Coordinates of C-alpha atoms in Angstrom, one line a residue:
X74 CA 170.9 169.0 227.2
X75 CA 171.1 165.0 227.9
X76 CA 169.4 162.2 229.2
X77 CA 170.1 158.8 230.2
X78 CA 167.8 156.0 230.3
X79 CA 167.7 152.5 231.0
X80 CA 165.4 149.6 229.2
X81 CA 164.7 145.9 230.4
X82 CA 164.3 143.7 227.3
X83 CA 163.4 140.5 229.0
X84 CA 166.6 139.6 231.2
X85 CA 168.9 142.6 229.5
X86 CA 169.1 145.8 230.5
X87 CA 169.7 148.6 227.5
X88 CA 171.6 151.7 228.1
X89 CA 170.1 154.7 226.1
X90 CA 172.5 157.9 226.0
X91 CA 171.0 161.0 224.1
X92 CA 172.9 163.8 224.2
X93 CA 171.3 167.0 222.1
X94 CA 172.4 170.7 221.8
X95 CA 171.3 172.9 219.6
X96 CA 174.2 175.3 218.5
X97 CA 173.2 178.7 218.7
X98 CA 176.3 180.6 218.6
X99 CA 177.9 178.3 215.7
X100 CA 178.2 181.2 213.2
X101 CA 180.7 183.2 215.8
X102 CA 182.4 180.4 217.4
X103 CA 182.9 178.1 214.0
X104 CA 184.1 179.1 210.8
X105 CA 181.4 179.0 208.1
X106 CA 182.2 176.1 205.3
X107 CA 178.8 176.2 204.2
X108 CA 175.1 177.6 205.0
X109 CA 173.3 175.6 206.9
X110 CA 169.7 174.9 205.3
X111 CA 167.8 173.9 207.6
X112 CA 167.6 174.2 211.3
X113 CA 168.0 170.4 211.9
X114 CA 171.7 171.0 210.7
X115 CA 172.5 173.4 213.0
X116 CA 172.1 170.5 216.1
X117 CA 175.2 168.5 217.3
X118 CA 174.9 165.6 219.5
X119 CA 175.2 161.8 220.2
X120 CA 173.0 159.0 220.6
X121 CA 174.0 155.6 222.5
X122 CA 172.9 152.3 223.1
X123 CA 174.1 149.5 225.3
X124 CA 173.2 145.5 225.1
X125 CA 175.2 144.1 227.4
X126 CA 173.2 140.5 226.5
X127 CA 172.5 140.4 223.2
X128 CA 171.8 136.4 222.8
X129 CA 172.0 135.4 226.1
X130 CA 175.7 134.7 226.4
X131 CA 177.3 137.8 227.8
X132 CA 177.5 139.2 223.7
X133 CA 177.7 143.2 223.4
X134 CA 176.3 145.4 221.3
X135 CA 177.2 149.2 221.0
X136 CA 175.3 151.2 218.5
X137 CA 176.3 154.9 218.8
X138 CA 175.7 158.0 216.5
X139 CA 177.6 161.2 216.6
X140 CA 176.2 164.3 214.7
X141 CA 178.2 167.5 214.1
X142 CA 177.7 170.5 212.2
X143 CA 178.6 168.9 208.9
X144 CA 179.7 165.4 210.1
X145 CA 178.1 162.3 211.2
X146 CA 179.3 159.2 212.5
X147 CA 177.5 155.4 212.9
X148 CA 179.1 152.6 214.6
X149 CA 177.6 149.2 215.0
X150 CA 180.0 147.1 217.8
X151 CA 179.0 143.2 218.0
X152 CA 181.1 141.7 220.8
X153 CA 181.6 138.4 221.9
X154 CA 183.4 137.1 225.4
X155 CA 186.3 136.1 225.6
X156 CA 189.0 135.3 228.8
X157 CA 191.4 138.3 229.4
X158 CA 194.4 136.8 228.6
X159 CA 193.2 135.7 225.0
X160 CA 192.5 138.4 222.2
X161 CA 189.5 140.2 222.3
X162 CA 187.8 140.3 218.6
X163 CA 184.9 143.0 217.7
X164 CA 182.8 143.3 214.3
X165 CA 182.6 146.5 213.8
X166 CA 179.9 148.2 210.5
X167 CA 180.6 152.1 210.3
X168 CA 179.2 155.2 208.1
X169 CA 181.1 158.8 208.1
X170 CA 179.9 161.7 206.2
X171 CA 182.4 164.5 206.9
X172 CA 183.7 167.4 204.4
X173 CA 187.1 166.6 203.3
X174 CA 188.7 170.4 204.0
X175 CA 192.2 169.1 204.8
X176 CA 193.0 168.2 200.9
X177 CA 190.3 170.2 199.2
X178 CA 189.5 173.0 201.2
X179 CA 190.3 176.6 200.5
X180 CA 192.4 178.8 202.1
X181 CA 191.8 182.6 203.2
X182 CA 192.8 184.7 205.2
X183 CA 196.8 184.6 204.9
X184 CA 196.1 180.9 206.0
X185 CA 194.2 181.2 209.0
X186 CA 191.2 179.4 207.9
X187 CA 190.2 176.9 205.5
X188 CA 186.9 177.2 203.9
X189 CA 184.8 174.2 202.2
X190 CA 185.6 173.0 198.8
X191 CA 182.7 171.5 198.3
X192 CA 184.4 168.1 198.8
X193 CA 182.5 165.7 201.5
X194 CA 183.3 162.0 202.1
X195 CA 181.2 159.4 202.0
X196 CA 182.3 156.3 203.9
X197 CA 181.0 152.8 204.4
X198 CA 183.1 150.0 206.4
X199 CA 182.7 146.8 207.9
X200 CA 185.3 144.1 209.2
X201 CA 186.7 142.5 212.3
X202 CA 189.2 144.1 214.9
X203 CA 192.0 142.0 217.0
X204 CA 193.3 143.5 219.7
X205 CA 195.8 141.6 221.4
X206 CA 196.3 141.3 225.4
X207 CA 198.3 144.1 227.1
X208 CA 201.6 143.9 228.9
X209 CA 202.8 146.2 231.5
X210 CA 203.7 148.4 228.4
X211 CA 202.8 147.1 225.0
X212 CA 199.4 146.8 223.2
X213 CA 198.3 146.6 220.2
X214 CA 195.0 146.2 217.6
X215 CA 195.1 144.5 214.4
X216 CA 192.1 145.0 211.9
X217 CA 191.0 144.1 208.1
X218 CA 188.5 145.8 206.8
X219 CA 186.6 146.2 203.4
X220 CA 186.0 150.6 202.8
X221 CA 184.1 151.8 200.4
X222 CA 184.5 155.9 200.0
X223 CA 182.5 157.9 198.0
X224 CA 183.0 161.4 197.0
X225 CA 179.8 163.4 197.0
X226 CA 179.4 167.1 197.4
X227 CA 177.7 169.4 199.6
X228 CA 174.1 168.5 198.2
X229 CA 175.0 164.9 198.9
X230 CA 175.3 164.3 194.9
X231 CA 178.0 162.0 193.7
X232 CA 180.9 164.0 192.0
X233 CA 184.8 162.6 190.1
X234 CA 186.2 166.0 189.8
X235 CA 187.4 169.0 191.7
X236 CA 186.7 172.5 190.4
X237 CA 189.8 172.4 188.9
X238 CA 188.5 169.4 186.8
X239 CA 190.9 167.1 188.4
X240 CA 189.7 163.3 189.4
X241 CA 188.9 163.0 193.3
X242 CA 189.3 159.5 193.7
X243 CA 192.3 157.3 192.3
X244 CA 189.9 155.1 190.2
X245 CA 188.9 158.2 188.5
X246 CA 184.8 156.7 189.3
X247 CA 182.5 158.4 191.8
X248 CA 183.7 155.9 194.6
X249 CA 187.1 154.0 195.1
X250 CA 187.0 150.2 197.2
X251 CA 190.1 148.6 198.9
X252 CA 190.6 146.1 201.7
X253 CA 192.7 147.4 204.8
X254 CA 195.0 145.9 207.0
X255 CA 196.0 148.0 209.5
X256 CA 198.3 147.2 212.7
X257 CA 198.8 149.6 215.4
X258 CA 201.0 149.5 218.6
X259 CA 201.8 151.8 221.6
X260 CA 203.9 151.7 223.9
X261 CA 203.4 154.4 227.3
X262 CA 205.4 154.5 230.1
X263 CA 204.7 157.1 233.3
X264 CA 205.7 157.7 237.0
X265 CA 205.2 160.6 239.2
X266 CA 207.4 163.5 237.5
X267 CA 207.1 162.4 233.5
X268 CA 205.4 160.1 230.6
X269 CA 206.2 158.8 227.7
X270 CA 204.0 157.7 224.6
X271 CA 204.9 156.3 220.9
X272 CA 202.3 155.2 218.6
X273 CA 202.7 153.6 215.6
X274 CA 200.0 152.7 212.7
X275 CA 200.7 150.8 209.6
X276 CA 197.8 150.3 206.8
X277 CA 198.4 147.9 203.9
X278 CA 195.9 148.2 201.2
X279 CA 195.0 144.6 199.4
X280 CA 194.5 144.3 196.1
X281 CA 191.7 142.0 195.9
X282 CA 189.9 143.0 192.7
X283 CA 192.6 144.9 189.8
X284 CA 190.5 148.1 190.5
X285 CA 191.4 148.0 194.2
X286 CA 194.0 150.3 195.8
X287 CA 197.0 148.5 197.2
X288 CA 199.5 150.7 199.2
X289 CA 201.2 151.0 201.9
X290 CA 200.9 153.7 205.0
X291 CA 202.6 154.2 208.2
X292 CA 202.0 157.1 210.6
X293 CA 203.7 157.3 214.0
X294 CA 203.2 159.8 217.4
X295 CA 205.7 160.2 219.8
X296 CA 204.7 162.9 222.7
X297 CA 206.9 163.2 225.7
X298 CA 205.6 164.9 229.1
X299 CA 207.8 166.5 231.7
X300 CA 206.9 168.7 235.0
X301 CA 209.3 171.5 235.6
X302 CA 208.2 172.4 239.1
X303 CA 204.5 173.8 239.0
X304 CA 204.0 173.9 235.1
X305 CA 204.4 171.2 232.6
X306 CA 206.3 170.6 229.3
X307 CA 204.4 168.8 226.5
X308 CA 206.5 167.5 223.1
X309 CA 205.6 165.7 220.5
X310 CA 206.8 164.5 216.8
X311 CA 204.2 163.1 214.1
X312 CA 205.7 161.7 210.7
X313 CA 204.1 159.5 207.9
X314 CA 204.6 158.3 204.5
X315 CA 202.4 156.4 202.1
X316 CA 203.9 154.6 198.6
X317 CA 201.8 152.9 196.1
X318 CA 198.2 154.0 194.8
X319 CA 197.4 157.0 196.6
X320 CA 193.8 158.9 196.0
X321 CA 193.9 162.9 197.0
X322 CA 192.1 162.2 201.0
X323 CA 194.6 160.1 201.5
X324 CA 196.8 162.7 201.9
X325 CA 198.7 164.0 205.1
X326 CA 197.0 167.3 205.6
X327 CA 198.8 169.9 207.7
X328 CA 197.9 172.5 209.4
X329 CA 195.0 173.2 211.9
X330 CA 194.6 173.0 215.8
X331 CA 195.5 169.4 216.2
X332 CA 198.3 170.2 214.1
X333 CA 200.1 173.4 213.2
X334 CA 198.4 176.5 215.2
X335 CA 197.5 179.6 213.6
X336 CA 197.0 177.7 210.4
X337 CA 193.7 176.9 208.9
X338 CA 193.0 172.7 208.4
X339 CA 195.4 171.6 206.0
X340 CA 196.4 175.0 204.9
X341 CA 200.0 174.2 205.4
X342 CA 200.2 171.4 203.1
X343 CA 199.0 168.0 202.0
X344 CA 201.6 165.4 200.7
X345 CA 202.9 161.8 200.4
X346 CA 204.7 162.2 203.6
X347 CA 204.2 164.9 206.6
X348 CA 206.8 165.9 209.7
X349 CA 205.2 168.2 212.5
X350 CA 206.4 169.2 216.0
X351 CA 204.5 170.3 218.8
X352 CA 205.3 171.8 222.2
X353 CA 203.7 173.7 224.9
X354 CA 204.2 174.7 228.3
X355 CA 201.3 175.0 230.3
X356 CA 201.5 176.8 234.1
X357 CA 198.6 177.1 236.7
X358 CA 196.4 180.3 237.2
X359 CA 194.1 179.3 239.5
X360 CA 192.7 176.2 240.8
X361 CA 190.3 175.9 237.7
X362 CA 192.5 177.7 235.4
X363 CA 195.7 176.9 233.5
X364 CA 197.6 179.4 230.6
X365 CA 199.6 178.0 228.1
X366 CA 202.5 178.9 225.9
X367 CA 202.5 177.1 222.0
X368 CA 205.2 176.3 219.4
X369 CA 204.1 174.7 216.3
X370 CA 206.1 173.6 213.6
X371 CA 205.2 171.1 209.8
X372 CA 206.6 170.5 206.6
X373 CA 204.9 168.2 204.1
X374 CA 208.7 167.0 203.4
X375 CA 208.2 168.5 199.5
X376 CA 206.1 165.8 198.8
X377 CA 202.9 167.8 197.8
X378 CA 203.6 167.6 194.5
X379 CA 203.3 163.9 194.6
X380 CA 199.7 164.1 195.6
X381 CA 197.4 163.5 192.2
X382 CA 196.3 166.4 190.9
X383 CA 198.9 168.2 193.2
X384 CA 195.8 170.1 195.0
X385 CA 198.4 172.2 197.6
X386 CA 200.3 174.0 194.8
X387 CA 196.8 174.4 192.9
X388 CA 195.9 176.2 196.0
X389 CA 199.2 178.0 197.1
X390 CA 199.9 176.4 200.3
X391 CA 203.9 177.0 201.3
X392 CA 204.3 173.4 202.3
X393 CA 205.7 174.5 205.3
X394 CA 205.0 176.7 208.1
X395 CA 205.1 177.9 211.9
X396 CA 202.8 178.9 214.4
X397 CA 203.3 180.3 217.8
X398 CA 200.7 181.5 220.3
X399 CA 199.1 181.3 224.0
X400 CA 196.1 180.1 225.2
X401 CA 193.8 179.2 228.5
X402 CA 192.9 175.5 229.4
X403 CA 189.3 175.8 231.8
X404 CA 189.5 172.3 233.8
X405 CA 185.9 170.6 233.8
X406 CA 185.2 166.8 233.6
X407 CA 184.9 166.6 230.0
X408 CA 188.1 167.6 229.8
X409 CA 190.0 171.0 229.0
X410 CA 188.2 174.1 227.4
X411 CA 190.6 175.9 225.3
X412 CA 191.3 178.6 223.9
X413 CA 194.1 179.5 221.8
X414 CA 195.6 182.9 220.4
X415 CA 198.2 181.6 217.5
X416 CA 200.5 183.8 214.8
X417 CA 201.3 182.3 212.1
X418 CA 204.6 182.9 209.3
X419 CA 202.2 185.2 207.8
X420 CA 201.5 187.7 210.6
X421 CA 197.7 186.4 210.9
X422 CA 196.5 186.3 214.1
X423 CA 193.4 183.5 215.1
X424 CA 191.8 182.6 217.9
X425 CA 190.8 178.9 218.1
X426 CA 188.4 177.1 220.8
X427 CA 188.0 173.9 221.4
X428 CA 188.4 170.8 223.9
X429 CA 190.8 168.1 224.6
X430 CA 190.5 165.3 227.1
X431 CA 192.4 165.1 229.7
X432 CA 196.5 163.4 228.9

């Protein structure tokens, strides 16, 4: 359920967005990472406000909240106006709690799942966003940021070491700091019969204090679209490398259904530097109704064992792997329902759900 509200504060109008729903068929559609104790944890939703006039001058401020089963998610956006053609600059505060199951999580059942390792990520953020004007093509968002992550476990209490007694953080403390700069770009280009999309991020951690991580991080995305009369073709290749200090979450996890089908998350692999392909041919049924065809492919490039602590060989991950499956996409405004029937190299069969926005 959801409800939309408006407020008038003096000359300002505030937009309030609640959106609540309370999940009562979580055990059989999500895999269990942990009981739930309490029935406040079994509700997912988001709450929104709007000031579109914060001081009188046209200044914005977005406050949203986004609660899942496990996860949460606060973001404070102060705005201030500025003519199109110059940069627009945002100062952005943010708090994640989410359970880190792509490094540390376990996995069963011939790799079709991951359960919880008790691992959960505490993190506090605050700094200032750039992005620059966009050309017909080209744009792209430059940010610096101070992080502060915390490792805590599923009781909220501050841990250093996995159950292996290995250090979770590179600092080897209960918390690790750095300073981020982080530049990304895309460039997209579309007409009538195909698209074309390459992202590319690069983080550059800043050593301001000797106990702060500096490294560096680049990830890229590059997803090509083609119709072939009434279906459509979907490819796309995701790499990424990090050098310098590296603590365990930093990891490229792979495996999951953003990544590799018919793999749990992160039960391929987690290392220094990831490859994965996707592709998938999707066809109409009916009017509201596509099917789908899958081919999944990653490899964490044998770079697992450079990951502290080398958690993917602790837990027998292969480090590579392929998944192949069908699925149905259910066309509503939110996006695409799916679900997803994936085999993966070890004969395991999963179904997945879930929902993507619309390309």
């Amino acid at each position: 359920m959801g409800a939309q509200k408006s407020i008038h504060a003096g000359k300002a109008k505030i937009d309030v967005n609640v959106d609540f729903t309370h999940k009562l068929c979580a055990a059989s559609m999500l895999p269990s990472l942990r009981s739930t104790g309490s029935p406040f944890s079994l509700i997912i939703g988001s709450l929104g406000i709007k000031h579109p006039n914060l001081f009188g001058g046209s200044e914005k401020l977005d406050v949203s909240w986004d609660k899942g089963l496990y996860d949460s998610n606060v973001i404070i956006a102060y705005r201030r106006p500025r003519p199109e053609w110059l940069s627009q600059k945002c100062f952005v505060i943010q708090h994640s709690v989410s359970p880190e199951i792509g490094v540390h999580g376990t996995p069963i059942d011939n790799f079709s799942r991951s359960g919880s390792g008790g691992v959960n990520l505490s993190r506090i953020s605050f700094g200032l966003n750039r992005s620059e004007p966009a050309t017909s093509d080209w744009s792209s968002t430059t940010s610096i940021k101070f992080e502060h992550v915390q490792i805590v476990n599923d009781d909220g209490r501050s841990i250093t070491r996995d159950i292996d007694g290995f250090p979770l953080t590179r600092s080897g403390n209960p918390h690790d700091n750095m300073v981020v700069l982080k530049q990304e770009s895309q460039y997209a280009k579309a007409n009538d019969h195909s698209f074309y999309r390459f992202r590319m991020q690069i983080e550059q951690g800043i050593p301001i204090l000797s106990k702060w991580l500096i490294f560096n991080k680049f990830k890229f995305i590059a997803t090509k679209g083609v119709k072939l009369g009434p279906a459509f073709l979907l490819a796309s290749l995701t790499g990424g490398s990090i050098v310098g200090d590296m603590a365990p979450y930093q990891a490229f996890a792979i495996g999951g259904p953003g990544s590799v089908r018919g793999y749990g998350e992160g039960a391929v692999g987690s290392g220094r530097s990831c490859l994965v392909a996707n592709s998938e041919l999707t066809f109409p049924l009916t009017k509201m109704l596509d099917g789908a065809f899958f081919l999944d492919c990653g490899t964490d490039l044998r770079s697992g064992r450079l990951v502290p602590g080398n958690p993917a060989m602790r837990q027998g991950k292969p480090g590579s792997g392929v998944g192949l499956g069908y699925g149905l996409r259910f066309k509503s405004p939110i996006g695409h329902l799916m679900v997803n029937y994936a085999i993966n190299d070890f004969q395991q069969r999963t179904v997945h759900f879930g929902i993507s926005n619309l390309i």
